Amino acid sequence: HFRGRERHRFLRQLTDHSTFVAPYNAMAYLASKAPNRPYLDADQFPELRKLTDNWRIIRDEGLRLMDEGMVRTATAHNDIGFHTFFKRGWTRFYLKWYDEPQPSAEALCPRTVELLRQVPSVHGAMFATLPPGGRLGAHRDPFAGSLRYHLGLRTPNSDACWIEVDGKRYSWRDGEAVVFDE
């Protein structure tokens, strides 16, 4: 609860999932080598450079999936972690979840999957979209043992497309990567 500057209101915090994993998260923060700040320099993670350097390959496979209607919302209540995101237009296509690439990703975007195999520190990867005017509500990651890496593939290249982490904004640009602690 006390990591970062942004806080939930008391009643919201009582029912938030982060409350229930707080004992684990406190230990994770104590052992973490990541500095306590919202955004980290992507250059601190040289293994991610492989993805950033090949963003056009990744983008091309992602755009093809979008054109084929494969980047979409959940078709049932089988994606509980992102359920509220779907209500605001967010869509996704899983590439990798923990150790193994998804079979659909191996078949439909083999070059992206091959790049992900070369970066074992990435445990989850997906193509995700948010339509113009869409937004995600404020949230906190329930698990303190991970950082987020976002790579802009097709963005408005404008400050109008942004994410806010702990009160600080970042605006996406095509081919640019950002690492943050949610």
mmCIF file of C-alpha atoms in Angstrom:
data_model
loop_
_atom_site.group_PDB
_atom_site.id
_atom_site.type_symbol
_atom_site.label_atom_id
_atom_site.label_comp_id
_atom_site.label_asym_id
_atom_site.label_seq_id
_atom_site.Cartn_x
_atom_site.Cartn_y
_atom_site.Cartn_z
ATOM 1 C CA HIS A 1 0.000 0.000 0.000
ATOM 2 C CA PHE A 2 2.798 2.441 0.806
ATOM 3 C CA ARG A 3 4.970 1.812 -2.268
ATOM 4 C CA GLY A 4 4.705 4.788 -4.603
ATOM 5 C CA ARG A 5 2.709 7.978 -4.132
ATOM 6 C CA GLU A 6 -0.719 6.984 -5.448
ATOM 7 C CA ARG A 7 -3.041 5.269 -2.975
ATOM 8 C CA HIS A 8 -6.490 3.740 -3.029
ATOM 9 C CA ARG A 9 -9.047 5.205 -0.663
ATOM 10 C CA PHE A 10 -9.395 3.236 2.574
ATOM 11 C CA LEU A 11 -12.590 1.310 1.717
ATOM 12 C CA ARG A 12 -11.361 0.559 -1.811
ATOM 13 C CA GLN A 13 -8.085 -0.722 -0.397
ATOM 14 C CA LEU A 14 -9.901 -3.047 2.000
ATOM 15 C CA THR A 15 -11.468 -4.912 -0.913
ATOM 16 C CA ASP A 16 -8.537 -4.676 -3.329
ATOM 17 C CA HIS A 17 -6.632 -7.834 -4.221
ATOM 18 C CA SER A 18 -3.350 -6.103 -3.326
ATOM 19 C CA THR A 19 -4.415 -6.162 0.331
ATOM 20 C CA PHE A 20 -4.548 -9.944 0.358
ATOM 21 C CA VAL A 21 -1.117 -10.414 -1.196
ATOM 22 C CA ALA A 22 0.498 -7.639 0.861
ATOM 23 C CA PRO A 23 2.578 -9.991 3.049
ATOM 24 C CA TYR A 24 4.157 -11.568 -0.029
ATOM 25 C CA ASN A 25 4.570 -8.203 -1.760
ATOM 26 C CA ALA A 26 6.328 -6.682 1.263
ATOM 27 C CA MET A 27 8.932 -9.453 1.084
ATOM 28 C CA ALA A 28 9.255 -9.060 -2.698
ATOM 29 C CA TYR A 29 9.872 -5.318 -2.376
ATOM 30 C CA LEU A 30 12.503 -5.871 0.303
ATOM 31 C CA ALA A 31 14.364 -8.321 -1.942
ATOM 32 C CA SER A 32 13.865 -6.351 -5.174
ATOM 33 C CA LYS A 33 16.782 -4.824 -7.039
ATOM 34 C CA ALA A 34 14.397 -2.544 -8.940
ATOM 35 C CA PRO A 35 14.398 1.047 -7.695
ATOM 36 C CA ASN A 36 11.217 2.374 -6.120
ATOM 37 C CA ARG A 37 10.083 4.587 -8.982
ATOM 38 C CA PRO A 38 7.307 4.235 -11.549
ATOM 39 C CA TYR A 39 9.424 4.107 -14.722
ATOM 40 C CA LEU A 40 12.751 2.390 -15.201
ATOM 41 C CA ASP A 41 15.287 2.961 -17.938
ATOM 42 C CA ALA A 42 14.727 0.265 -20.572
ATOM 43 C CA ASP A 43 18.503 0.193 -21.139
ATOM 44 C CA GLN A 44 18.821 -1.422 -17.686
ATOM 45 C CA PHE A 45 17.308 -4.544 -19.290
ATOM 46 C CA PRO A 46 19.605 -5.303 -22.259
ATOM 47 C CA GLU A 47 17.849 -8.603 -23.012
ATOM 48 C CA LEU A 48 14.728 -6.624 -24.011
ATOM 49 C CA ARG A 49 16.704 -4.837 -26.732
ATOM 50 C CA LYS A 50 16.080 -7.874 -28.984
ATOM 51 C CA LEU A 51 12.363 -7.071 -28.948
ATOM 52 C CA THR A 52 12.758 -3.322 -29.319
ATOM 53 C CA ASP A 53 15.187 -3.706 -32.229
ATOM 54 C CA ASN A 54 12.705 -5.975 -34.032
ATOM 55 C CA TRP A 55 9.563 -3.959 -33.362
ATOM 56 C CA ARG A 56 8.601 -3.775 -37.044
ATOM 57 C CA ILE A 57 8.557 -7.584 -37.366
ATOM 58 C CA ILE A 58 6.421 -7.806 -34.222
ATOM 59 C CA ARG A 59 4.143 -4.997 -35.446
ATOM 60 C CA ASP A 60 3.601 -6.607 -38.836
ATOM 61 C CA GLU A 61 2.498 -9.899 -37.282
ATOM 62 C CA GLY A 62 0.277 -8.067 -34.799
ATOM 63 C CA LEU A 63 -1.402 -5.961 -37.491
ATOM 64 C CA ARG A 64 -2.101 -9.076 -39.542
ATOM 65 C CA LEU A 65 -3.758 -10.659 -36.494
ATOM 66 C CA MET A 66 -5.834 -7.504 -36.006
ATOM 67 C CA ASP A 67 -6.922 -7.546 -39.634
ATOM 68 C CA GLU A 68 -7.998 -11.192 -39.199
ATOM 69 C CA GLY A 69 -9.998 -10.376 -36.049
ATOM 70 C CA MET A 70 -7.733 -12.417 -33.759
ATOM 71 C CA VAL A 71 -6.967 -9.573 -31.313
ATOM 72 C CA ARG A 72 -10.216 -9.464 -29.368
ATOM 73 C CA THR A 73 -11.947 -9.528 -26.007
ATOM 74 C CA ALA A 74 -12.484 -12.734 -24.088
ATOM 75 C CA THR A 75 -15.292 -14.826 -25.540
ATOM 76 C CA ALA A 76 -16.387 -16.046 -22.093
ATOM 77 C CA HIS A 77 -15.655 -15.277 -18.455
ATOM 78 C CA ASN A 78 -12.349 -17.097 -18.747
ATOM 79 C CA ASP A 79 -9.983 -14.150 -18.408
ATOM 80 C CA ILE A 80 -10.893 -12.858 -14.957
ATOM 81 C CA GLY A 81 -7.692 -10.858 -14.512
ATOM 82 C CA PHE A 82 -8.671 -8.545 -17.347
ATOM 83 C CA HIS A 83 -12.470 -8.751 -17.204
ATOM 84 C CA THR A 84 -13.045 -5.069 -16.374
ATOM 85 C CA PHE A 85 -10.654 -3.961 -19.123
ATOM 86 C CA PHE A 86 -12.830 -5.555 -21.799
ATOM 87 C CA LYS A 87 -15.739 -3.303 -20.801
ATOM 88 C CA ARG A 88 -13.784 -0.272 -22.034
ATOM 89 C CA GLY A 89 -12.752 -1.666 -25.419
ATOM 90 C CA TRP A 90 -9.455 -3.321 -24.559
ATOM 91 C CA THR A 91 -8.551 -6.338 -26.677
ATOM 92 C CA ARG A 92 -5.708 -8.827 -26.540
ATOM 93 C CA PHE A 93 -4.070 -11.871 -28.121
ATOM 94 C CA TYR A 94 -1.820 -13.965 -25.883
ATOM 95 C CA LEU A 95 1.602 -14.824 -27.221
ATOM 96 C CA LYS A 96 3.177 -16.348 -24.144
ATOM 97 C CA TRP A 97 1.935 -17.018 -20.632
ATOM 98 C CA TYR A 98 4.696 -17.990 -18.238
ATOM 99 C CA ASP A 99 7.065 -20.523 -19.729
ATOM 100 C CA GLU A 100 5.444 -21.598 -22.957
ATOM 101 C CA PRO A 101 4.219 -19.724 -26.030
ATOM 102 C CA GLN A 102 0.567 -20.264 -26.818
ATOM 103 C CA PRO A 103 0.003 -22.810 -29.620
ATOM 104 C CA SER A 104 -2.116 -20.260 -31.507
ATOM 105 C CA ALA A 105 0.741 -17.757 -31.333
ATOM 106 C CA GLU A 106 3.258 -20.306 -32.591
ATOM 107 C CA ALA A 107 1.027 -20.958 -35.604
ATOM 108 C CA LEU A 108 -0.026 -17.361 -36.340
ATOM 109 C CA CYS A 109 3.009 -15.255 -35.413
ATOM 110 C CA PRO A 110 6.078 -17.489 -35.541
ATOM 111 C CA ARG A 111 8.635 -14.701 -35.891
ATOM 112 C CA THR A 112 7.388 -12.907 -32.775
ATOM 113 C CA VAL A 113 7.345 -16.175 -30.829
ATOM 114 C CA GLU A 114 10.916 -16.885 -31.926
ATOM 115 C CA LEU A 115 11.996 -13.453 -30.674
ATOM 116 C CA LEU A 116 10.255 -14.094 -27.345
ATOM 117 C CA ARG A 117 12.087 -17.420 -26.993
ATOM 118 C CA GLN A 118 15.326 -15.455 -27.099
ATOM 119 C CA VAL A 119 14.249 -13.374 -24.087
ATOM 120 C CA PRO A 120 13.566 -15.858 -21.268
ATOM 121 C CA SER A 121 13.022 -13.073 -18.712
ATOM 122 C CA VAL A 122 9.694 -12.285 -20.432
ATOM 123 C CA HIS A 123 7.100 -14.528 -18.797
ATOM 124 C CA GLY A 124 3.935 -13.133 -20.313
ATOM 125 C CA ALA A 125 3.448 -11.404 -23.642
ATOM 126 C CA MET A 126 0.463 -10.301 -25.664
ATOM 127 C CA PHE A 127 -0.674 -8.018 -28.405
ATOM 128 C CA ALA A 128 -3.065 -5.535 -26.796
ATOM 129 C CA THR A 129 -5.113 -2.699 -28.239
ATOM 130 C CA LEU A 130 -7.168 0.108 -26.855
ATOM 131 C CA PRO A 131 -9.376 1.962 -29.361
ATOM 132 C CA PRO A 132 -9.319 5.741 -29.790
ATOM 133 C CA GLY A 133 -11.119 7.287 -26.842
ATOM 134 C CA GLY A 134 -10.795 4.070 -24.835
ATOM 135 C CA ARG A 135 -9.313 4.032 -21.385
ATOM 136 C CA LEU A 136 -8.467 1.679 -18.596
ATOM 137 C CA GLY A 137 -9.377 2.515 -15.034
ATOM 138 C CA ALA A 138 -6.725 3.088 -12.407
ATOM 139 C CA HIS A 139 -5.424 -0.196 -11.069
ATOM 140 C CA ARG A 140 -2.509 -1.755 -9.250
ATOM 141 C CA ASP A 141 -0.802 -4.988 -10.136
ATOM 142 C CA PRO A 142 -1.578 -7.545 -7.431
ATOM 143 C CA PHE A 143 1.862 -9.145 -7.747
ATOM 144 C CA ALA A 144 4.984 -7.232 -6.722
ATOM 145 C CA GLY A 145 7.346 -9.685 -8.397
ATOM 146 C CA SER A 146 7.155 -8.315 -11.923
ATOM 147 C CA LEU A 147 7.728 -5.277 -14.068
ATOM 148 C CA ARG A 148 5.871 -4.327 -17.256
ATOM 149 C CA TYR A 149 7.495 -3.799 -20.649
ATOM 150 C CA HIS A 150 5.373 -2.078 -23.278
ATOM 151 C CA LEU A 151 6.509 -1.680 -26.857
ATOM 152 C CA GLY A 152 4.604 0.773 -29.037
ATOM 153 C CA LEU A 153 3.726 -0.903 -32.327
ATOM 154 C CA ARG A 154 1.013 1.284 -33.834
ATOM 155 C CA THR A 155 0.269 4.346 -31.773
ATOM 156 C CA PRO A 156 -1.018 7.855 -32.471
ATOM 157 C CA ASN A 157 2.556 9.041 -31.730
ATOM 158 C CA SER A 158 0.967 11.733 -29.642
ATOM 159 C CA ASP A 159 0.823 12.826 -26.028
ATOM 160 C CA ALA A 160 -2.921 12.103 -26.270
ATOM 161 C CA CYS A 161 -2.089 8.368 -25.948
ATOM 162 C CA TRP A 162 -0.629 7.837 -22.505
ATOM 163 C CA ILE A 163 -0.372 5.680 -19.433
ATOM 164 C CA GLU A 164 -0.138 7.075 -15.939
ATOM 165 C CA VAL A 165 1.881 5.195 -13.337
ATOM 166 C CA ASP A 166 2.023 6.584 -9.811
ATOM 167 C CA GLY A 167 0.964 10.030 -11.035
ATOM 168 C CA LYS A 168 3.493 10.259 -13.909
ATOM 169 C CA ARG A 169 2.534 10.020 -17.560
ATOM 170 C CA TYR A 170 4.277 8.290 -20.426
ATOM 171 C CA SER A 171 3.132 8.743 -24.034
ATOM 172 C CA TRP A 172 3.608 5.845 -26.435
ATOM 173 C CA ARG A 173 5.462 6.166 -29.716
ATOM 174 C CA ASP A 174 5.937 3.587 -32.454
ATOM 175 C CA GLY A 175 9.064 1.507 -31.835
ATOM 176 C CA GLU A 176 9.701 2.889 -28.356
ATOM 177 C CA ALA A 177 9.792 0.755 -25.238
ATOM 178 C CA VAL A 178 8.899 1.628 -21.673
ATOM 179 C CA VAL A 179 9.475 -0.389 -18.495
ATOM 180 C CA PHE A 180 7.360 0.377 -15.461
ATOM 181 C CA ASP A 181 6.418 -0.920 -12.033
ATOM 182 C CA GLU A 182 2.655 -1.128 -11.828
#
